[in-house]
PDB file of C-alpha atoms in Angstrom:
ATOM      1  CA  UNK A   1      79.228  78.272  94.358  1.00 72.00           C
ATOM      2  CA  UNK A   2      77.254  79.738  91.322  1.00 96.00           C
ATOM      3  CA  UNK A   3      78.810  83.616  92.423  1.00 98.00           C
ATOM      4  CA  UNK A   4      82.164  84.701  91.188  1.00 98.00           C
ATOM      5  CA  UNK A   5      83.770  88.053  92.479  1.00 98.00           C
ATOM      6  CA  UNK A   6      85.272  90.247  89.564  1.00 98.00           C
ATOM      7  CA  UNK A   7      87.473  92.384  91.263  1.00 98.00           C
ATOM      8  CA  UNK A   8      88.604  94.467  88.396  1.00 98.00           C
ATOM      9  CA  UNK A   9      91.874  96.951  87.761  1.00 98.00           C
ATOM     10  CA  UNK A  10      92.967  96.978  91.200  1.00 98.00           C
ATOM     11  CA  UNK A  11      96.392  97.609  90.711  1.00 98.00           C
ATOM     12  CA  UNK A  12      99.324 100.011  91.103  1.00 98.00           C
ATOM     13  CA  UNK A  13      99.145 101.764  87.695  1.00 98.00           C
ATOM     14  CA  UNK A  14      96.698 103.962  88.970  1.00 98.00           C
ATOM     15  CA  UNK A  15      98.914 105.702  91.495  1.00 97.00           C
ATOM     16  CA  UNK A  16     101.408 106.801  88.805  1.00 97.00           C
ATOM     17  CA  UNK A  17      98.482 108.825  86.651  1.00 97.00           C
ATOM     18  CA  UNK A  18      97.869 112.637  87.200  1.00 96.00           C
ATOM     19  CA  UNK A  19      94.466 112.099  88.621  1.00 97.00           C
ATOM     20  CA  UNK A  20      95.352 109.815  91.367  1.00 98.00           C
ATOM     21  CA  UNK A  21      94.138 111.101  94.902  1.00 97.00           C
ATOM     22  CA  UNK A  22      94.017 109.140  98.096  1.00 96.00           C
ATOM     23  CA  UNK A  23      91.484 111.133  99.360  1.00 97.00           C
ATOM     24  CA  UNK A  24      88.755 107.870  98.776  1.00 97.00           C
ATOM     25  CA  UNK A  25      91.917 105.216  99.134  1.00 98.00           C
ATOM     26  CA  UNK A  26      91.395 104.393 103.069  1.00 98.00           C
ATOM     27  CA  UNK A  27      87.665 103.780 102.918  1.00 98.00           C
ATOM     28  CA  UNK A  28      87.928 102.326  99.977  1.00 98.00           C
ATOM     29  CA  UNK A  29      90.491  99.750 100.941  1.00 98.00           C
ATOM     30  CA  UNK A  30      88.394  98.464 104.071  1.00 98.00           C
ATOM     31  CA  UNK A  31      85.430  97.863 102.340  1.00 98.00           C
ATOM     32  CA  UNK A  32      87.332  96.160  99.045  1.00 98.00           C
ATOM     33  CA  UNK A  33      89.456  94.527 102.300  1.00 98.00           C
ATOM     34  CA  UNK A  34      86.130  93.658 103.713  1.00 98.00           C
ATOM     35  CA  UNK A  35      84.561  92.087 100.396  1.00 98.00           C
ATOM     36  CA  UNK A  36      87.803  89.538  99.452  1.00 98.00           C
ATOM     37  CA  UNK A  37      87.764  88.464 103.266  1.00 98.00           C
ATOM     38  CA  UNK A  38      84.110  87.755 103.216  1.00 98.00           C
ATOM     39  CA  UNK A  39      84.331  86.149  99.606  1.00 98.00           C
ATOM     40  CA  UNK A  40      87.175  83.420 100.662  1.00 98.00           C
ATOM     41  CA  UNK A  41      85.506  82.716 103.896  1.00 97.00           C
ATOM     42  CA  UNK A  42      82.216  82.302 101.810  1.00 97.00           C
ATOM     43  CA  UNK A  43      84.361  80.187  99.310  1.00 97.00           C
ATOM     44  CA  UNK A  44      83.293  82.475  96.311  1.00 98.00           C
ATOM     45  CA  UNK A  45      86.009  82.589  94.042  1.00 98.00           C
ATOM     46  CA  UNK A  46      87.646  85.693  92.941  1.00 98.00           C
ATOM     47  CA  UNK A  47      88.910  86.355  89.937  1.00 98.00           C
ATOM     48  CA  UNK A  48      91.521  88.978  89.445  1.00 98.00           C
ATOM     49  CA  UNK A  49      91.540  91.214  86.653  1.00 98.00           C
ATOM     50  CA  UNK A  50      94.858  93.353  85.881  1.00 98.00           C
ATOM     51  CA  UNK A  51      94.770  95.858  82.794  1.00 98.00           C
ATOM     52  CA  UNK A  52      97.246  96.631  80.365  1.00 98.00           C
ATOM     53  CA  UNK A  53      97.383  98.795  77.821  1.00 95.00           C
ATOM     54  CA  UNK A  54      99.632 101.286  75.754  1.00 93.00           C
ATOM     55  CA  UNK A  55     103.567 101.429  74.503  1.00 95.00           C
ATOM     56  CA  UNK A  56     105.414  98.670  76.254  1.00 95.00           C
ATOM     57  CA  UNK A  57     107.796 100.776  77.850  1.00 96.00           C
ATOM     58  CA  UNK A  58     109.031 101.337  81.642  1.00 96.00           C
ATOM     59  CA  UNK A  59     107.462 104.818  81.893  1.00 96.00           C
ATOM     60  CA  UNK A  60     103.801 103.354  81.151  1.00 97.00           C
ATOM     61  CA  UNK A  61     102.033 102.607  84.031  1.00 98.00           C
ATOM     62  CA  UNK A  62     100.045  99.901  82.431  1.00 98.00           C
ATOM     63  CA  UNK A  63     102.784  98.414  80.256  1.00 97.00           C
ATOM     64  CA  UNK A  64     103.780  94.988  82.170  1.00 97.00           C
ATOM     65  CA  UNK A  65     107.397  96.426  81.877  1.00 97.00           C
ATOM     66  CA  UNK A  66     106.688  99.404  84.242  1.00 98.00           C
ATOM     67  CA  UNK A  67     106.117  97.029  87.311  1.00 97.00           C
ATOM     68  CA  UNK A  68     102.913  98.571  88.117  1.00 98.00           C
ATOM     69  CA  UNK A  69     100.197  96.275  86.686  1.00 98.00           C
ATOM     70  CA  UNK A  70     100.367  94.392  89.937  1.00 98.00           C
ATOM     71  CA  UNK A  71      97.552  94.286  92.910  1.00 98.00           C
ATOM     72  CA  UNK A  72      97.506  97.566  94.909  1.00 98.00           C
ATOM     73  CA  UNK A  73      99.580  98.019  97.823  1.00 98.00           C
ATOM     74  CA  UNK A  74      96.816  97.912 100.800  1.00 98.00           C
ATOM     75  CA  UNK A  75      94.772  95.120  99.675  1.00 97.00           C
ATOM     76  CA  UNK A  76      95.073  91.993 102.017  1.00 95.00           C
ATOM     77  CA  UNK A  77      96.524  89.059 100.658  1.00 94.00           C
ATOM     78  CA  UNK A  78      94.147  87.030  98.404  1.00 96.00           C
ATOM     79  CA  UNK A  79      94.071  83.975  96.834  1.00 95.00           C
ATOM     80  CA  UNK A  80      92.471  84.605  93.291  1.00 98.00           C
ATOM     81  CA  UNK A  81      90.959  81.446  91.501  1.00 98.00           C
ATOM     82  CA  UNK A  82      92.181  82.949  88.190  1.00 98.00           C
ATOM     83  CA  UNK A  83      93.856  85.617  86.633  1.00 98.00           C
ATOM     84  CA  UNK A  84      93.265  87.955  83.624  1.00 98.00           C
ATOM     85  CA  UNK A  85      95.354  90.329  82.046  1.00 98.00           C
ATOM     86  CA  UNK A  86      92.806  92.895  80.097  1.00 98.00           C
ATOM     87  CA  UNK A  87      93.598  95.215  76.936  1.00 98.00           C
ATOM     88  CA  UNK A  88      90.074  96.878  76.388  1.00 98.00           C
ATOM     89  CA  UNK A  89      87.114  98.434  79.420  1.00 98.00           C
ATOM     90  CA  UNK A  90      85.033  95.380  79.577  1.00 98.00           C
ATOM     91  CA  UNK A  91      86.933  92.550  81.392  1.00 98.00           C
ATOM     92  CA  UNK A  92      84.811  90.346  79.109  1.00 98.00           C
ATOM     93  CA  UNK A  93      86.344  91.636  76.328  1.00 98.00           C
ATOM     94  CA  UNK A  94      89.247  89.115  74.492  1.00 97.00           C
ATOM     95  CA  UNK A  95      90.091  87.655  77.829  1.00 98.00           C
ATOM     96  CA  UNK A  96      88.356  84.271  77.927  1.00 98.00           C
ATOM     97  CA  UNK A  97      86.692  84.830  81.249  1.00 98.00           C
ATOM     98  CA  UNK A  98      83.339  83.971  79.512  1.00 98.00           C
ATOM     99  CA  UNK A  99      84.348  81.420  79.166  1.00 98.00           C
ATOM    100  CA  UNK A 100      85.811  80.514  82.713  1.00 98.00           C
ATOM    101  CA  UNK A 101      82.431  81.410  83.890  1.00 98.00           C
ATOM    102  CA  UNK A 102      80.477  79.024  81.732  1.00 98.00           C
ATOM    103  CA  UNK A 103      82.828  76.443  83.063  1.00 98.00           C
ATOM    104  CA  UNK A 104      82.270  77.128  86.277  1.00 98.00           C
ATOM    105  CA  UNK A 105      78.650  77.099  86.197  1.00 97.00           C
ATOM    106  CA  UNK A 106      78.581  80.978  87.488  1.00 98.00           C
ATOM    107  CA  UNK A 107      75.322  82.271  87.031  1.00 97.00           C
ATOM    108  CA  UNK A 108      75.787  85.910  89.132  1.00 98.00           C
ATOM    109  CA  UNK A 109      78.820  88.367  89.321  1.00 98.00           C
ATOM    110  CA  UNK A 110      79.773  90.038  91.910  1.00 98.00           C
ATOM    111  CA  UNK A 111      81.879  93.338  90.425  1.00 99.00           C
ATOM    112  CA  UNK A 112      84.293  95.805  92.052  1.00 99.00           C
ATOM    113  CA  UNK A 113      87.407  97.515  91.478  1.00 98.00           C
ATOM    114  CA  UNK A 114      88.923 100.311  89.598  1.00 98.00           C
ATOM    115  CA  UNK A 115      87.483 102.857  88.179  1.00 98.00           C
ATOM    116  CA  UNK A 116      83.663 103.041  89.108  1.00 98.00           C
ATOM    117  CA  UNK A 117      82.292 104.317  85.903  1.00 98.00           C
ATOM    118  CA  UNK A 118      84.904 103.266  83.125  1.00 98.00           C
ATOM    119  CA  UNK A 119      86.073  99.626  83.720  1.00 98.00           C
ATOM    120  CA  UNK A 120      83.766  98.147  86.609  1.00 98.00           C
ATOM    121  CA  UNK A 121      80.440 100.062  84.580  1.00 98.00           C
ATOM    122  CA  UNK A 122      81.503  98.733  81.425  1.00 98.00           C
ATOM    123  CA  UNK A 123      81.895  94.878  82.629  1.00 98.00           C
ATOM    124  CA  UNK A 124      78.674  95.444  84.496  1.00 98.00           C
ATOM    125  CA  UNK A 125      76.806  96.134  81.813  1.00 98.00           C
ATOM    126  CA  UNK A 126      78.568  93.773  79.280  1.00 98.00           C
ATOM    127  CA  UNK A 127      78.009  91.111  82.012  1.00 98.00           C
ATOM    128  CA  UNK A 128      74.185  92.116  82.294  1.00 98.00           C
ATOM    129  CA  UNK A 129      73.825  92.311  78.707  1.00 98.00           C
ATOM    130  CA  UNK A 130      75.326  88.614  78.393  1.00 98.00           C
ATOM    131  CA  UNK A 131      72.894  87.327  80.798  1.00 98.00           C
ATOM    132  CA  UNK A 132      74.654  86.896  83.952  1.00 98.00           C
ATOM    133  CA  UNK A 133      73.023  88.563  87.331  1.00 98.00           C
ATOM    134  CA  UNK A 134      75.184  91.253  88.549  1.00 98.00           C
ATOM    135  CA  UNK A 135      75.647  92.711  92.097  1.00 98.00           C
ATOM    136  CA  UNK A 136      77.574  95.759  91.575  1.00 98.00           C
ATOM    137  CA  UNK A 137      79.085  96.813  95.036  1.00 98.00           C
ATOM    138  CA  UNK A 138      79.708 100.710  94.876  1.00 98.00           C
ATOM    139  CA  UNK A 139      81.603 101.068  98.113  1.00 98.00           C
ATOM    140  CA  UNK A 140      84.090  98.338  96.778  1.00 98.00           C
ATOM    141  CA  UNK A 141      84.955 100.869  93.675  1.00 98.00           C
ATOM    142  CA  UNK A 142      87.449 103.854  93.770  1.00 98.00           C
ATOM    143  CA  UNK A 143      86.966 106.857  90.892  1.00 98.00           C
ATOM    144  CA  UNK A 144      88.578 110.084  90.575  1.00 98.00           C
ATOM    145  CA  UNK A 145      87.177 113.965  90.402  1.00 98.00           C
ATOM    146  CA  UNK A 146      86.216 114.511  86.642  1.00 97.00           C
ATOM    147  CA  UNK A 147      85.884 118.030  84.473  1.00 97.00           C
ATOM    148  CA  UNK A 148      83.392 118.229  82.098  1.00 97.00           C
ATOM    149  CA  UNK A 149      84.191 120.144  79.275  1.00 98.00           C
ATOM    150  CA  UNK A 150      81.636 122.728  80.803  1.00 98.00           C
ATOM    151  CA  UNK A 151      84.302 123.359  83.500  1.00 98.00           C
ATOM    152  CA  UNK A 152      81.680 121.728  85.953  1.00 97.00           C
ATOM    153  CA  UNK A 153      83.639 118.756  88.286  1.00 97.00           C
ATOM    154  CA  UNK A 154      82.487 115.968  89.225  1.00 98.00           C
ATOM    155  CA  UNK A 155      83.661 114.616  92.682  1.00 98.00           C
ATOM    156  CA  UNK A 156      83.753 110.726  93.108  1.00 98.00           C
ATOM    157  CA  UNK A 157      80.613 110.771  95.178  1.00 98.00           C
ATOM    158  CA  UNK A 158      78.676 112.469  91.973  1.00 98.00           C
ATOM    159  CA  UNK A 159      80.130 109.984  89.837  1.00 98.00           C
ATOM    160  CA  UNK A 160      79.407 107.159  92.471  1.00 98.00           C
ATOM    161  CA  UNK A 161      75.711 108.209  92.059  1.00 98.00           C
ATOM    162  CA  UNK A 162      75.275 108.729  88.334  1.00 98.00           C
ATOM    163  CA  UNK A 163      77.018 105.180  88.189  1.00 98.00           C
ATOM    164  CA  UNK A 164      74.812 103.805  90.697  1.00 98.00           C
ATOM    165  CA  UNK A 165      71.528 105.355  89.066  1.00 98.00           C
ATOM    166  CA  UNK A 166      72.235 104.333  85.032  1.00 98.00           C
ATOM    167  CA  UNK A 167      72.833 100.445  86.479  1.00 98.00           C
ATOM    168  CA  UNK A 168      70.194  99.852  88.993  1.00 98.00           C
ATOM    169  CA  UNK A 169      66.969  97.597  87.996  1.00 96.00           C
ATOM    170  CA  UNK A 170      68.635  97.615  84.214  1.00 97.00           C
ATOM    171  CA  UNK A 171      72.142  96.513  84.619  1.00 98.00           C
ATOM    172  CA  UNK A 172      72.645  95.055  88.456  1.00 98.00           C
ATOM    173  CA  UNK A 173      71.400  95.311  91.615  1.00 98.00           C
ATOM    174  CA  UNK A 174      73.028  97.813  94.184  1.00 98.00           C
ATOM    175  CA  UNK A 175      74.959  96.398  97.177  1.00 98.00           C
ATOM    176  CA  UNK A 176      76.629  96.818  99.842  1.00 98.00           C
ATOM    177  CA  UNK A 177      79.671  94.712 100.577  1.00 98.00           C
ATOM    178  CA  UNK A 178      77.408  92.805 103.309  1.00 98.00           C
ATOM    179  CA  UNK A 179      74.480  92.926 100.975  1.00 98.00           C
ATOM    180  CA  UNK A 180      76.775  91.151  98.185  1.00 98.00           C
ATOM    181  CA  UNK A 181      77.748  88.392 100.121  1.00 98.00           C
ATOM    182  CA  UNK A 182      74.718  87.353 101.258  1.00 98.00           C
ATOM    183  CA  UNK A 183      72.819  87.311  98.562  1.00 97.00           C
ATOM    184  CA  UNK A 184      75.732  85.000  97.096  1.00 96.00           C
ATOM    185  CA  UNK A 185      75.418  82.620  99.868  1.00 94.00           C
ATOM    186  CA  UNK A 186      72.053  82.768  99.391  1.00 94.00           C
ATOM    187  CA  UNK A 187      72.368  81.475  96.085  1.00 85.00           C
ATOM    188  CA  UNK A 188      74.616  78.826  96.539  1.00 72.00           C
TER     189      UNK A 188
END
């Protein structure tokens, strides 16, 4: 298999920040459900990413000592093929799963997860700009209503579609979960 899934900041940290909502949580669940089934029955391995960050304490939700940098309650059970613990936006960034890819012979990344335009974006493009191929599934990401400073907010949809606009043709190509997982068996 030359396709790797990077399913990125999935985790329960996010549920103990002020901007959590679940109003996006059950639809995204079944597709991100949808994606991890169809990537183990495809054999494409996924490759968990978990971030932590901040004080080390109990009452930071992405210390390991709070508890919370674990997968998200909702996800079906998955086996991941590896597992990287991430300090910075770009899961590329100091973890060594470059490097797992080059040893794996992974030529195209499949990326979803956590937040749509900060973590999954920023791997996307770091990915891109390191030369792999990069499918970047939208429906398989989860962001939160933003304020810019002009007191204009953006819901997740309008952050969805500024994501989805600044990476298409330059970054990755736009997919679906179906979409994803065909091209990657098309590739293998």
């Amino acid at each position: 298999m030359k396709t790797a899934l990077i399913f990125i900041d999935v985790q329960e940290s996010f549920r103990h920040r002020p901007y959590w909502s679940e109003a996006e949580l059950p639809a995204y669940l079944e597709r991100s459900n949808a994606l991890l089934q169809g990537a183990q029955a495809a054999g494409i391995p996924i490759v968990r990413i978990l971030h932590n960050d901040g004080p080390e304490t109990a009452d930071n939700a992405f210390a390991l000592k709070s508890g919370h940098v674990r997968p998200l309650e909702g996800l079906l059970p998955y086996e991941a093929a590896v597992e990287f613990i991430k300090h910075r936006h770009s899961a590329l960034a100091g973890t060594g799963l470059a490097i797992w890819l080059h040893q794996q012979g992974i030529q195209r990344l499949i990326v979803a997860g956590i937040r749509t335009e900060q973590c999954c974006e920023t791997t996307t493009r770091h990915a891109s700009d390191e030369g792999w191929l990069v499918d970047y599934v939208t429906e398989a990401t989860l962001t939160f209503a933003m304020q810019h400073d002009s007191g204009t907010v953006l819901s997740p949809a309008d952050i969805k579609l500024r994501t989805e606009t600044v990476l298409k043709d330059r970054f990755a190509h736009i997919c679906t979960v179906e979409q994803a997982l065909e091209r990657a068996r098309a590739m293998s």
